[in-house]
Short mmCIF file of C-alpha atoms in Angstrom, two decimals:
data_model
loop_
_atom_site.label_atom_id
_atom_site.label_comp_id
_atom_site.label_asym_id
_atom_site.label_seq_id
_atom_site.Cartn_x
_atom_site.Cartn_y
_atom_site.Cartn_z
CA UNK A 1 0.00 0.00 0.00
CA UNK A 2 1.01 3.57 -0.47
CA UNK A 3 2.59 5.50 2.48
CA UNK A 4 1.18 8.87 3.38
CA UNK A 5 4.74 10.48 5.50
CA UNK A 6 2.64 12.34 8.33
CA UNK A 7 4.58 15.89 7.58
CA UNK A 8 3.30 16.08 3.88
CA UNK A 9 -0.04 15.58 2.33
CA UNK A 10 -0.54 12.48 0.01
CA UNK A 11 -3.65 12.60 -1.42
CA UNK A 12 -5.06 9.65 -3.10
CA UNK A 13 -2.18 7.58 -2.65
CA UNK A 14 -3.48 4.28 -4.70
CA UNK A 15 -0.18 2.93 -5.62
CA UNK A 16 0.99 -0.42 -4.17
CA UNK A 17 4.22 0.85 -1.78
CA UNK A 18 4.05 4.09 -3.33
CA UNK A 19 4.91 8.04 -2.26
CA UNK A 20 3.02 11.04 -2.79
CA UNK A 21 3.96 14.25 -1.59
CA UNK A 22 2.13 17.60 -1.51
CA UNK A 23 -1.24 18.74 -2.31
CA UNK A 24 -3.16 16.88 -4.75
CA UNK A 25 0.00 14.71 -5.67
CA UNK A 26 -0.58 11.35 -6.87
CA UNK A 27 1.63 8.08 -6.98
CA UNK A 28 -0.68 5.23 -8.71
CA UNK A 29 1.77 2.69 -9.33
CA UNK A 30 3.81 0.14 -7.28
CA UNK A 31 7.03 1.98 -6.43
CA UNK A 32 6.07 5.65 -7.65
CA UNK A 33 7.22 8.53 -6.40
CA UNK A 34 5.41 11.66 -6.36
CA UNK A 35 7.05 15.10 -4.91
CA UNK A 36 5.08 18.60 -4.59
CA UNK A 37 1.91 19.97 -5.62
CA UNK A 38 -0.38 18.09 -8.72
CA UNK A 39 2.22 15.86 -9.23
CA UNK A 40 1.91 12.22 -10.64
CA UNK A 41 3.58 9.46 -11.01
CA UNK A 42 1.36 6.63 -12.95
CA UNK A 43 3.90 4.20 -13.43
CA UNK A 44 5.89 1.46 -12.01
CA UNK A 45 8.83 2.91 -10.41
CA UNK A 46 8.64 5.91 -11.99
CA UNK A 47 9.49 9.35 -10.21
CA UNK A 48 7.94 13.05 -10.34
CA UNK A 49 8.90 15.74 -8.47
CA UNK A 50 8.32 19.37 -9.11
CA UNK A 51 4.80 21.60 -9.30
CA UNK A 52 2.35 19.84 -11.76
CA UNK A 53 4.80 17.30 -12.71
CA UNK A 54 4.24 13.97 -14.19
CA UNK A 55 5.63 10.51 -14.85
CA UNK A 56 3.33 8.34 -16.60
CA UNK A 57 5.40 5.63 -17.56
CA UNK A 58 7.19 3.05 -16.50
CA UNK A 59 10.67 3.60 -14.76
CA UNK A 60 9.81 7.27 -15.54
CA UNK A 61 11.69 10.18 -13.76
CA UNK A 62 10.36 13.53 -14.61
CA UNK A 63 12.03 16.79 -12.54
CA UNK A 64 10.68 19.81 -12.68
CA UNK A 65 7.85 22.52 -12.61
CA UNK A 66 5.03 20.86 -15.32
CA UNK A 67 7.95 18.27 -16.40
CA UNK A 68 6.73 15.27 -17.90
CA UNK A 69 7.30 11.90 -19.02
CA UNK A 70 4.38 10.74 -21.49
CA UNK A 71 2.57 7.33 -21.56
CA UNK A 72 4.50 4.30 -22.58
CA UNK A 73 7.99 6.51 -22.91
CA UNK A 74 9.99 3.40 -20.42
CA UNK A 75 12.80 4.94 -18.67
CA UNK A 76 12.78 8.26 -20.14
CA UNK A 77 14.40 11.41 -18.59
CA UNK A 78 12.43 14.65 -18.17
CA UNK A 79 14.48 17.51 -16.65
CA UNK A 80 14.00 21.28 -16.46
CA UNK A 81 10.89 23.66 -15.98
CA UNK A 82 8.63 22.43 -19.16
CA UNK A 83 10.93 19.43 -20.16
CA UNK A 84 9.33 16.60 -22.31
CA UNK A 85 10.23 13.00 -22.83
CA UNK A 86 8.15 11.20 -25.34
CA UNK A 87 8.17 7.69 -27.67
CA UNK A 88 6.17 4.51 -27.19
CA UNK A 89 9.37 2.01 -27.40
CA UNK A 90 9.82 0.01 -30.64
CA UNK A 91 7.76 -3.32 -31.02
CA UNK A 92 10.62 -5.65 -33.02
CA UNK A 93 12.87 -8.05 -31.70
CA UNK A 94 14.16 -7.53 -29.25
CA UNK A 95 11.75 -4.99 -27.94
CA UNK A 96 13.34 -2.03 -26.78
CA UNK A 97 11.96 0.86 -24.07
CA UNK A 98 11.85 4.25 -25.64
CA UNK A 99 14.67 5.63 -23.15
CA UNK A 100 13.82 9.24 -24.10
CA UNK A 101 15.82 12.27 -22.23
CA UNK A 102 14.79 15.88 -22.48
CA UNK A 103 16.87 18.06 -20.07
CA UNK A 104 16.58 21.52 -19.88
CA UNK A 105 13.92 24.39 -19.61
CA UNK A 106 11.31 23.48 -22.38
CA UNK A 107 13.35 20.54 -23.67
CA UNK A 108 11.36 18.50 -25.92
CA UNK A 109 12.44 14.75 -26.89
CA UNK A 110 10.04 13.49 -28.70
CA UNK A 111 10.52 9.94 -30.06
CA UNK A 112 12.80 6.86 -28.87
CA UNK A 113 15.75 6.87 -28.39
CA UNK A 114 16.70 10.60 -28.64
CA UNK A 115 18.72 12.51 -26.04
CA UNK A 116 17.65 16.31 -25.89
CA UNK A 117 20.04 18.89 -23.66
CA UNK A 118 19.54 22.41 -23.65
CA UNK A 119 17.21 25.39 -23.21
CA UNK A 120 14.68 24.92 -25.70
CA UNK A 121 16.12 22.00 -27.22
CA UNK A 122 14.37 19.80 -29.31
CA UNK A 123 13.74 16.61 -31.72
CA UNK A 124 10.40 15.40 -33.19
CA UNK A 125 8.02 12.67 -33.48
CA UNK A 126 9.15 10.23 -36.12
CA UNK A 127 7.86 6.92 -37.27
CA UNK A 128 11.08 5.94 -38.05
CA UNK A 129 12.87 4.99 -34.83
CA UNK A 130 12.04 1.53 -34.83
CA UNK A 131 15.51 0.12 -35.20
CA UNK A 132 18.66 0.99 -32.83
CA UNK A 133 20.90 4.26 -33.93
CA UNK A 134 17.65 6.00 -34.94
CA UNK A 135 17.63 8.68 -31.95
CA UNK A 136 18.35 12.31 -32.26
CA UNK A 137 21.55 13.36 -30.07
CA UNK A 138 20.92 17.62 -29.85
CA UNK A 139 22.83 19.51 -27.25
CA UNK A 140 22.59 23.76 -27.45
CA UNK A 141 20.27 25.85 -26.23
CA UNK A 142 16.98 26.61 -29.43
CA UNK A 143 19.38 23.51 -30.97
CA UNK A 144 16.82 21.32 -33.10
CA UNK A 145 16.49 17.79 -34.91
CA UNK A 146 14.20 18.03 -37.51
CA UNK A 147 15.26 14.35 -39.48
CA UNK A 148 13.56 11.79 -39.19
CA UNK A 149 15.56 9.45 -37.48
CA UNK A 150 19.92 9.64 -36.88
CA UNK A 151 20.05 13.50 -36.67
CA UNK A 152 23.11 15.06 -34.42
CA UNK A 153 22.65 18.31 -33.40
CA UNK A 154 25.46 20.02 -31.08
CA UNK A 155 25.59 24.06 -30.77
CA UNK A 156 23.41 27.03 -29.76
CA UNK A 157 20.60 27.15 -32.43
CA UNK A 158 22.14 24.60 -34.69
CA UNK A 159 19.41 22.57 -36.68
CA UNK A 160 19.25 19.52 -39.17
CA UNK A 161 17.09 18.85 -42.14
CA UNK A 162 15.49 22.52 -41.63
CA UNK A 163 13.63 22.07 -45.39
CA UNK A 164 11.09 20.10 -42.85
CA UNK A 165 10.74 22.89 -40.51
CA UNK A 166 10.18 24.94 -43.45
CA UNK A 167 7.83 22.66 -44.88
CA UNK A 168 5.62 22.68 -41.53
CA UNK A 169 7.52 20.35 -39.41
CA UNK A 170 5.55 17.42 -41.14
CA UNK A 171 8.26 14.48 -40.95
CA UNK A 172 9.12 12.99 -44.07
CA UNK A 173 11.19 9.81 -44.07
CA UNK A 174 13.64 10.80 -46.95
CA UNK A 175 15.20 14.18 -44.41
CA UNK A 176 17.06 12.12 -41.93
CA UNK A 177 20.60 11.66 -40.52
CA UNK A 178 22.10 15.02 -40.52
CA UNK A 179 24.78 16.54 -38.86
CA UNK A 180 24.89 20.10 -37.29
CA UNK A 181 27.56 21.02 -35.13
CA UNK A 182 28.85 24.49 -34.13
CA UNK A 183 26.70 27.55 -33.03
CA UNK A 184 23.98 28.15 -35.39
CA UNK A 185 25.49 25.66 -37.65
CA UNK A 186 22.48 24.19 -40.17
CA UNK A 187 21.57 21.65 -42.66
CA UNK A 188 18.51 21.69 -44.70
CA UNK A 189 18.84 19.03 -46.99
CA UNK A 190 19.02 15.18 -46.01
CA UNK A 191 22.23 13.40 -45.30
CA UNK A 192 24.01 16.53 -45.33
CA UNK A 193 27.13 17.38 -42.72
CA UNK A 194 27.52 21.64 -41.79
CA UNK A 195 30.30 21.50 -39.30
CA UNK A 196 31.98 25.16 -37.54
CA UNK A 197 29.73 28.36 -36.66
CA UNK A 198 27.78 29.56 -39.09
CA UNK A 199 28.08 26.98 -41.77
CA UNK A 200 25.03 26.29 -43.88
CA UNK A 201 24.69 22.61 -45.66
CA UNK A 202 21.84 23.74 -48.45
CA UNK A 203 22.06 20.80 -50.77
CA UNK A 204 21.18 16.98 -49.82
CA UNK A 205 24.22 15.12 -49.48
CA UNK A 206 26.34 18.10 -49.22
CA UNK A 207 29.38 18.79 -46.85
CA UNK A 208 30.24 22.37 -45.12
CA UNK A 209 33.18 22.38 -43.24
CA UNK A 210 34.35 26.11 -41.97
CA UNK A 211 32.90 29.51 -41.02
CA UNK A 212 32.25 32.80 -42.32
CA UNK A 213 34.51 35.50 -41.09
CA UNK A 214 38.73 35.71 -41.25
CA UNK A 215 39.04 38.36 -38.97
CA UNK A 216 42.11 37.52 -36.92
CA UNK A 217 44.23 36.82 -39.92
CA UNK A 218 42.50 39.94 -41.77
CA UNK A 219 45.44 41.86 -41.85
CA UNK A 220 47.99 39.38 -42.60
CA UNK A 221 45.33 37.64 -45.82
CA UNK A 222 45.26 40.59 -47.73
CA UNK A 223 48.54 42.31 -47.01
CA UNK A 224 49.02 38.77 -49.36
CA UNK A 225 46.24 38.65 -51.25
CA UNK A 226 44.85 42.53 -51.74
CA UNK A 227 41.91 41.22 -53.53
CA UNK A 228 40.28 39.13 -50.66
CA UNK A 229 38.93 42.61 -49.63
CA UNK A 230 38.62 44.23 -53.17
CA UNK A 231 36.99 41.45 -55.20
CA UNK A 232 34.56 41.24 -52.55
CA UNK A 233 31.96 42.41 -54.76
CA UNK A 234 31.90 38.92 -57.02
CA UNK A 235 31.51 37.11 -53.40
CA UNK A 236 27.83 39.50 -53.34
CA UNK A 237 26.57 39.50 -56.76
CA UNK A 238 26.97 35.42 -56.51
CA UNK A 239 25.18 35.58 -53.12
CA UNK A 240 22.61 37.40 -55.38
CA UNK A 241 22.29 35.04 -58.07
CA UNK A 242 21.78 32.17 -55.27
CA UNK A 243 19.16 33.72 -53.87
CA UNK A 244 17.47 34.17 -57.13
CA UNK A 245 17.33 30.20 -57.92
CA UNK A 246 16.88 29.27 -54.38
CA UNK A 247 13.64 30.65 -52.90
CA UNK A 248 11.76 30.01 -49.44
CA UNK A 249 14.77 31.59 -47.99
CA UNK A 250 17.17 28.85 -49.14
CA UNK A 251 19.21 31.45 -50.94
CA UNK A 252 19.13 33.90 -47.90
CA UNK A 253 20.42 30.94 -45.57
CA UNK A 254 24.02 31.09 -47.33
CA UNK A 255 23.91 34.99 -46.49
CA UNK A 256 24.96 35.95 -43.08
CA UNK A 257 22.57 37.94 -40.85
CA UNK A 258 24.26 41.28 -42.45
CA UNK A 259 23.39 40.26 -45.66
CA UNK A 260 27.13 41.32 -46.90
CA UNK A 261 29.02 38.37 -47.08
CA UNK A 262 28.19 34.44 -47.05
CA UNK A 263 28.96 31.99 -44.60
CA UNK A 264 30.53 28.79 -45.48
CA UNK A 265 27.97 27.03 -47.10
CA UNK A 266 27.39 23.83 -49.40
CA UNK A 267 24.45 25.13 -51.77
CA UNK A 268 23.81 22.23 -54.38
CA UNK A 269 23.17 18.48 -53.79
CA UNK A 270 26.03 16.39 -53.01
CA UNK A 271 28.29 19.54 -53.05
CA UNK A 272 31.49 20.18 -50.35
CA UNK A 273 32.49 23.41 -49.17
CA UNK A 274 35.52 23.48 -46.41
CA UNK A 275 37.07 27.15 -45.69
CA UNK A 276 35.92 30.16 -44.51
CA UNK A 277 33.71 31.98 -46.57
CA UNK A 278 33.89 29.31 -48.93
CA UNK A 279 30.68 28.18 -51.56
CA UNK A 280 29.99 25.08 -53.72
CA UNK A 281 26.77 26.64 -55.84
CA UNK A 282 26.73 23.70 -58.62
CA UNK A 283 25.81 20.26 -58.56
CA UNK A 284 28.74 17.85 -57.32
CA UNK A 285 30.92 21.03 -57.30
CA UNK A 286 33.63 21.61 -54.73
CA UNK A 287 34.82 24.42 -52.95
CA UNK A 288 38.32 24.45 -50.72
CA UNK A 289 40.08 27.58 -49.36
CA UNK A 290 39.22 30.67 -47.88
CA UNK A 291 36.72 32.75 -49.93
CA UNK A 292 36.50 29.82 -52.59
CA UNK A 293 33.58 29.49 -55.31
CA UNK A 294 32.36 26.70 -57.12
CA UNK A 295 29.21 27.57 -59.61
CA UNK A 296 29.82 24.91 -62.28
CA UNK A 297 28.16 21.01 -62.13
CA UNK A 298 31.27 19.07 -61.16
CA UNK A 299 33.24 21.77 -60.70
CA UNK A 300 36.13 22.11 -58.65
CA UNK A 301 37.96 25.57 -56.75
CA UNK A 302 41.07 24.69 -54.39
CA UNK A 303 42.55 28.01 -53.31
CA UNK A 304 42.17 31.46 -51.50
CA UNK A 305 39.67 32.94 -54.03
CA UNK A 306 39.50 29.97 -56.54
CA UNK A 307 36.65 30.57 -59.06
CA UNK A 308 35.79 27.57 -60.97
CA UNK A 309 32.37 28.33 -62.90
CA UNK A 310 32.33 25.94 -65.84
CA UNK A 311 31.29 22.47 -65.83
CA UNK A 312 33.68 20.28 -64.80
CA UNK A 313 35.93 22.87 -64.78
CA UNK A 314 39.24 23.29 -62.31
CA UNK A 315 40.45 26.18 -60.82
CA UNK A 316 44.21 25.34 -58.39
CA UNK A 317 46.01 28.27 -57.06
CA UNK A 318 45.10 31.86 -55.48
CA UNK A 319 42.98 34.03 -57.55
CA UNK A 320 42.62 31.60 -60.28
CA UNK A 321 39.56 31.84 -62.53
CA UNK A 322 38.14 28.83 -64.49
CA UNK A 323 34.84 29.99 -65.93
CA UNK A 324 34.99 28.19 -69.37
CA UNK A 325 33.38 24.49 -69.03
CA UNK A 326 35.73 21.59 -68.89
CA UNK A 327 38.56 24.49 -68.75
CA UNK A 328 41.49 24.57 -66.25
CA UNK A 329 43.46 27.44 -64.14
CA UNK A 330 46.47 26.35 -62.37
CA UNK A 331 48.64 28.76 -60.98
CA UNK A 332 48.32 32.48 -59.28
CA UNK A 333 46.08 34.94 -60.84
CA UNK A 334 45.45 33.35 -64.03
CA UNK A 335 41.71 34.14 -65.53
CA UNK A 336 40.38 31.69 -68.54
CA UNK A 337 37.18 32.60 -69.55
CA UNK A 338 34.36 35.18 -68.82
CA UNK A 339 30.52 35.01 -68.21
CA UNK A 340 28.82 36.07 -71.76
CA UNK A 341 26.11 38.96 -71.71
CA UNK A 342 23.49 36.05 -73.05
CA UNK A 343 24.51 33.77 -70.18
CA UNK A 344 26.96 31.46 -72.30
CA UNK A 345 30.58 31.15 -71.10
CA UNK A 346 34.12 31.75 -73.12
CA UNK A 347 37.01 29.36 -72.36
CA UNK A 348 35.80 26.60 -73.67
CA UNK A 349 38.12 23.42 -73.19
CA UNK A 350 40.92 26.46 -72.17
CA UNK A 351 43.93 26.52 -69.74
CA UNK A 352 46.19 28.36 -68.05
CA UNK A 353 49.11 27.23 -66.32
CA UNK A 354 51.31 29.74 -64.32
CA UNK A 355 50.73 33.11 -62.89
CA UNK A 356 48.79 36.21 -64.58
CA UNK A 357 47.83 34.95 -67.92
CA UNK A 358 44.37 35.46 -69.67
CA UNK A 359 42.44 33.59 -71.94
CA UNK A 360 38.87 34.47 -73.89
CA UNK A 361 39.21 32.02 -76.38
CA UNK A 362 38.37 28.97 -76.56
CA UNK A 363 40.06 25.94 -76.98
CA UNK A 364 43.18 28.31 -76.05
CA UNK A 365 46.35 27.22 -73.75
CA UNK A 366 48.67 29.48 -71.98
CA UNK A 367 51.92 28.30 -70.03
CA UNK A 368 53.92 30.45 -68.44
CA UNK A 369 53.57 34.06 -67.05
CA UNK A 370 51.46 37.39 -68.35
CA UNK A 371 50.20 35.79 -71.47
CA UNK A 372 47.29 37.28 -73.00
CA UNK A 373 45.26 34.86 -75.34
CA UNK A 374 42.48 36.97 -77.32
CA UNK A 375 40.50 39.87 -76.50
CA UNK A 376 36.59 40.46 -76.38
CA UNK A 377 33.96 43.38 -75.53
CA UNK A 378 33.95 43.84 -71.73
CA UNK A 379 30.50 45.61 -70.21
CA UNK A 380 30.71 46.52 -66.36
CA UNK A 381 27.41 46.49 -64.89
CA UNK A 382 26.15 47.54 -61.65
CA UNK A 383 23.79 45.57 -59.47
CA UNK A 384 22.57 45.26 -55.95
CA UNK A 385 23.66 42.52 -53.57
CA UNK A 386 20.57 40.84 -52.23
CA UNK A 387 17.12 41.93 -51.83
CA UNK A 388 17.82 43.54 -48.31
CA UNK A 389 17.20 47.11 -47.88
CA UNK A 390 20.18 49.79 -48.13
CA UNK A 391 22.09 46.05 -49.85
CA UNK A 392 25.82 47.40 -51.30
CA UNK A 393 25.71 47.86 -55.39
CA UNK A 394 28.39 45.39 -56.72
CA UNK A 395 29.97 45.52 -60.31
CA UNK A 396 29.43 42.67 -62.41
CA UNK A 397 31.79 42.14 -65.49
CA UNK A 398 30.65 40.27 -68.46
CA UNK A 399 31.55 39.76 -72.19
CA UNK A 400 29.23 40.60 -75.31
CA UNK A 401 28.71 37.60 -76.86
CA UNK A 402 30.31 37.42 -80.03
CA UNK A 403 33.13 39.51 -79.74
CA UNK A 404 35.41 36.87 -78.35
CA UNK A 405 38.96 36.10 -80.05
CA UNK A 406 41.65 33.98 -79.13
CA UNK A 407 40.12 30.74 -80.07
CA UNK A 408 42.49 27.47 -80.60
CA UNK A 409 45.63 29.38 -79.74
CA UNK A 410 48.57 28.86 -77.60
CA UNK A 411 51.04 31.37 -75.14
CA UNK A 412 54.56 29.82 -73.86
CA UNK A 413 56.76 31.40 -72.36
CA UNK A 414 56.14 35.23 -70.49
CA UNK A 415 54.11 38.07 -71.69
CA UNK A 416 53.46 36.72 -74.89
CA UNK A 417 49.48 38.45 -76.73
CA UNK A 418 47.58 36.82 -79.19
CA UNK A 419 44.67 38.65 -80.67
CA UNK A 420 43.62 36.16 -83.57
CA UNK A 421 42.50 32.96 -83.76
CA UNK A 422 44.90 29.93 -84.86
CA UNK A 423 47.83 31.11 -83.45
CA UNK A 424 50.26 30.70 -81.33
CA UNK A 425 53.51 32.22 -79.36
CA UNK A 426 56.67 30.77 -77.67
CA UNK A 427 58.94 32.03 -75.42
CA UNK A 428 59.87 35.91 -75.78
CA UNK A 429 63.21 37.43 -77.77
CA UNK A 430 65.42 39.94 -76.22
CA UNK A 431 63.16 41.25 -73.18
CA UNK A 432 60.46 42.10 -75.54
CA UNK A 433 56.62 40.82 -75.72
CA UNK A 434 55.84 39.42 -79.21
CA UNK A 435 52.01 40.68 -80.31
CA UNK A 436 50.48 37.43 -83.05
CA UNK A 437 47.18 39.19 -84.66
CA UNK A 438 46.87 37.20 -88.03
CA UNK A 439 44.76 34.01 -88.40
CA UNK A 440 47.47 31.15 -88.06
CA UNK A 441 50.47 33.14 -87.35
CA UNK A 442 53.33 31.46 -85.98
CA UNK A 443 55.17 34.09 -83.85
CA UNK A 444 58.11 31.41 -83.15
CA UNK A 445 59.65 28.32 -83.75
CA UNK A 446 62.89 26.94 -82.49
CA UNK A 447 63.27 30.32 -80.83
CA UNK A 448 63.48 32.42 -84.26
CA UNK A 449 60.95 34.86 -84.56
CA UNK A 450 59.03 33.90 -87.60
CA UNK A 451 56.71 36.21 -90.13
CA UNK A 452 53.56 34.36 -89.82
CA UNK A 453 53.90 32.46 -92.63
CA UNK A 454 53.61 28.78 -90.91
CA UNK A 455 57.27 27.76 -93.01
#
């Protein structure tokens, strides 16, 4: 029978060997506990304490003011003003007890097996945590796990598979198994990893690895690299453009909260993005270094301020530009290719190996140092960055479309300039640049400077 201790007041104390504490608190079960005002514990050895607590199932320890631990959730944890521990236990074999644990203020874990700590906190009711490793693990205060089942959640407002809380919060079994950790770290699509503050993992499947500002090595980056601060403008106007394709604020979620510059984000499905500031935009594309950009399906950018925007394109080195598809820029400072007014590309099947050499043309190779291959109609344009209000205006350069020369030529050597198509330069004579503007000019052979007559 239930014991009523003569210096508290156990009201309808039912429970076989049970305790009940306080006014109106009620232990129904053999072995329950119940500690301070309207508090209940229902099942077997379960244990609530705290102001309109309860503990409803079995082996059940709820702890705090309105804690609870719901029907049928076996040995869950409920801790902290508000805390929830739900899940009914899966039904296979062998059976296993939901073991829920919410602890924190307004902790909520919802389904079996996950483990909820933090102001806040939560994960939610899934259908899909009938087999073992399918609880959430979230730890941060406002941290969330909105997958399915397998989410890991560690970091102050960090969140998985947030296209579900954008969706409603209706679970849907394909969003599971992501992995958020670092404050405000997120992933919205499923299987997707966003790892260091601020990192944003857009695309299903996609890695982010980094975060989005470099100000302790500020000074030191670009006394080295001037343009980390002055090209900042391409970083906007391609924050703009993904916020154009992406809408329901999937393009805004790459954009810090200043709207200025992007974190480290992962944008397209199965894309990878490790550095700071760094963005893989196109499908399968990857982005490595600090400030590195990726727009092009299979693309790759491995640098400080490697642009690779062609498909399957490479860009290796610091300020290296591959925009051509299936073109190459390996070096420092080398540029092959430009966006086209009428959203084509030039540098077609185009490389550059070395530092500071150009290329329009397509087709075109340049190894070496300061070689200019072709020339083509450049238009500046000004636009603004983002749709926030009082956004920067960023210039955008592109080429008119059909003005592009250079095509199937070839630069060795340093400072060498082709303007016309079918041609090609090696090495330079006497300190002086050699200039090749007829259609299949030879400029040298055997290190004789030739008339263009292909002899």
């Amino acid at each position: 029978m239930a014991v009523p201790l003569p210096w508290g007041t156990a009201l309808n104390p039912e429970g076989d060997w049970g305790v009940a504490i306080g006014n109106g608190a009620k232990a129904l079960a053999a072995g329950a506990r119940a500690l301070g005002a309207n508090s209940t514990a229902k099942g077997v050895n379960s244990t609530a304490i705290g102001w309109d607590s309860k503990s409803e199932a079995d082996r059940g320890i709820a702890i705090g003011e309105t804690a609870s631990v719901e029907d049928g959730t076996e040995n869950g944890i409920a801790i902290g003003t508000g805390a929830k521990a739900s899940g009914k236990g899966s039904t296979g074999t062998p059976s296993l007890p939901a073991s829920t644990v919410a602890i924190g203020q307004g902790a909520q874990a919802l389904e079996n097996g996950d483990v909820v700590i933090g102001r806040q906190a939560k994960s939610i009711a899934s259908t899909e945590h009938g087999n073992p490793g399918s609880g959430a693990v979230v730890a941060g205060a406002e941290a969330a796990a909105y997958g399915a089942r397998g989410d890991v959640v560690i970091g102050a407002s960090a969140e998985t598979n947030v296209k579900v809380k954008q969706s409603g919060g209706t679970v849907d079994a394909k969003y599971a198994q992501g992995v958020a950790i670092g404050s405000t770290a997120k992933t919205y699509g499923t299987q997707s990893l966003a790892l260091g503050a601020d990192t944003r993992a857009i695309g299903n499947s996609s890695v982010a690895i980094g975060g989005d500002d470099i100000d302790m090595a500020r000074t030191e980056l670009e006394a080295a690299v001037p343009q980390l601060k002055a090209g900042n403008g391409i970083k906007k106007s391609f924050n703009k453009e993904i916020e154009d394709k992406f809408t329901g604020g999937l393009g805004s979620a790459s954009i810090n909260v200043k709207g200025k510059y992007a974190n480290t984000a992962a944008i397209g499905d199965a894309t990878t993005a490790i550095g700071t500031l760094s963005e893989a935009f196109g499908t399968g594309s990857t982005a490595i270094g600090i400030n590195s950009l990726t727009k092009g399906t299979a693309s790759t950018g491995i640098g400080i301020m490697a642009r690779s925007w062609g498909t399957n394109s490479l860009a290796l080195g610091t300020q290296v530009g591959a925009y051509g598809d299936r073109s190459s820029s390996i070096g420092d400072t080398n540029q092959v290719g430009l966006d086209m007014k009428d959203g084509s590309k030039s540098g077609k099947e185009s490389a550059a190996v070395g530092s500071n050499n150009t290329i329009y043309g397509n087709q075109a190779y340049a190894v070496g140092a300061g070689n200019t291959i072709g020339s083509a109609t450049v238009v500046t344009t000004t636009e603004a960055n983002g749709s926030a209000a009082g956004a920067d205006q960023d210039k955008i350069t592109t080429v008119t479309a059909g003005t592009v020369k250079g095509n199937m030529a070839g630069a060795f050597g340093y400072k060498n300039i082709i303007n016309a198509d079918n041609a090609y330069a090696r090495q330079q004579l006497h300190g002086f640049r050699r200039r090749c503007h007829g259609a299949g000019e030879q400029c040298f052979r055997d290190g004789k400077e030739r008339d263009g007559s292909r002899q």
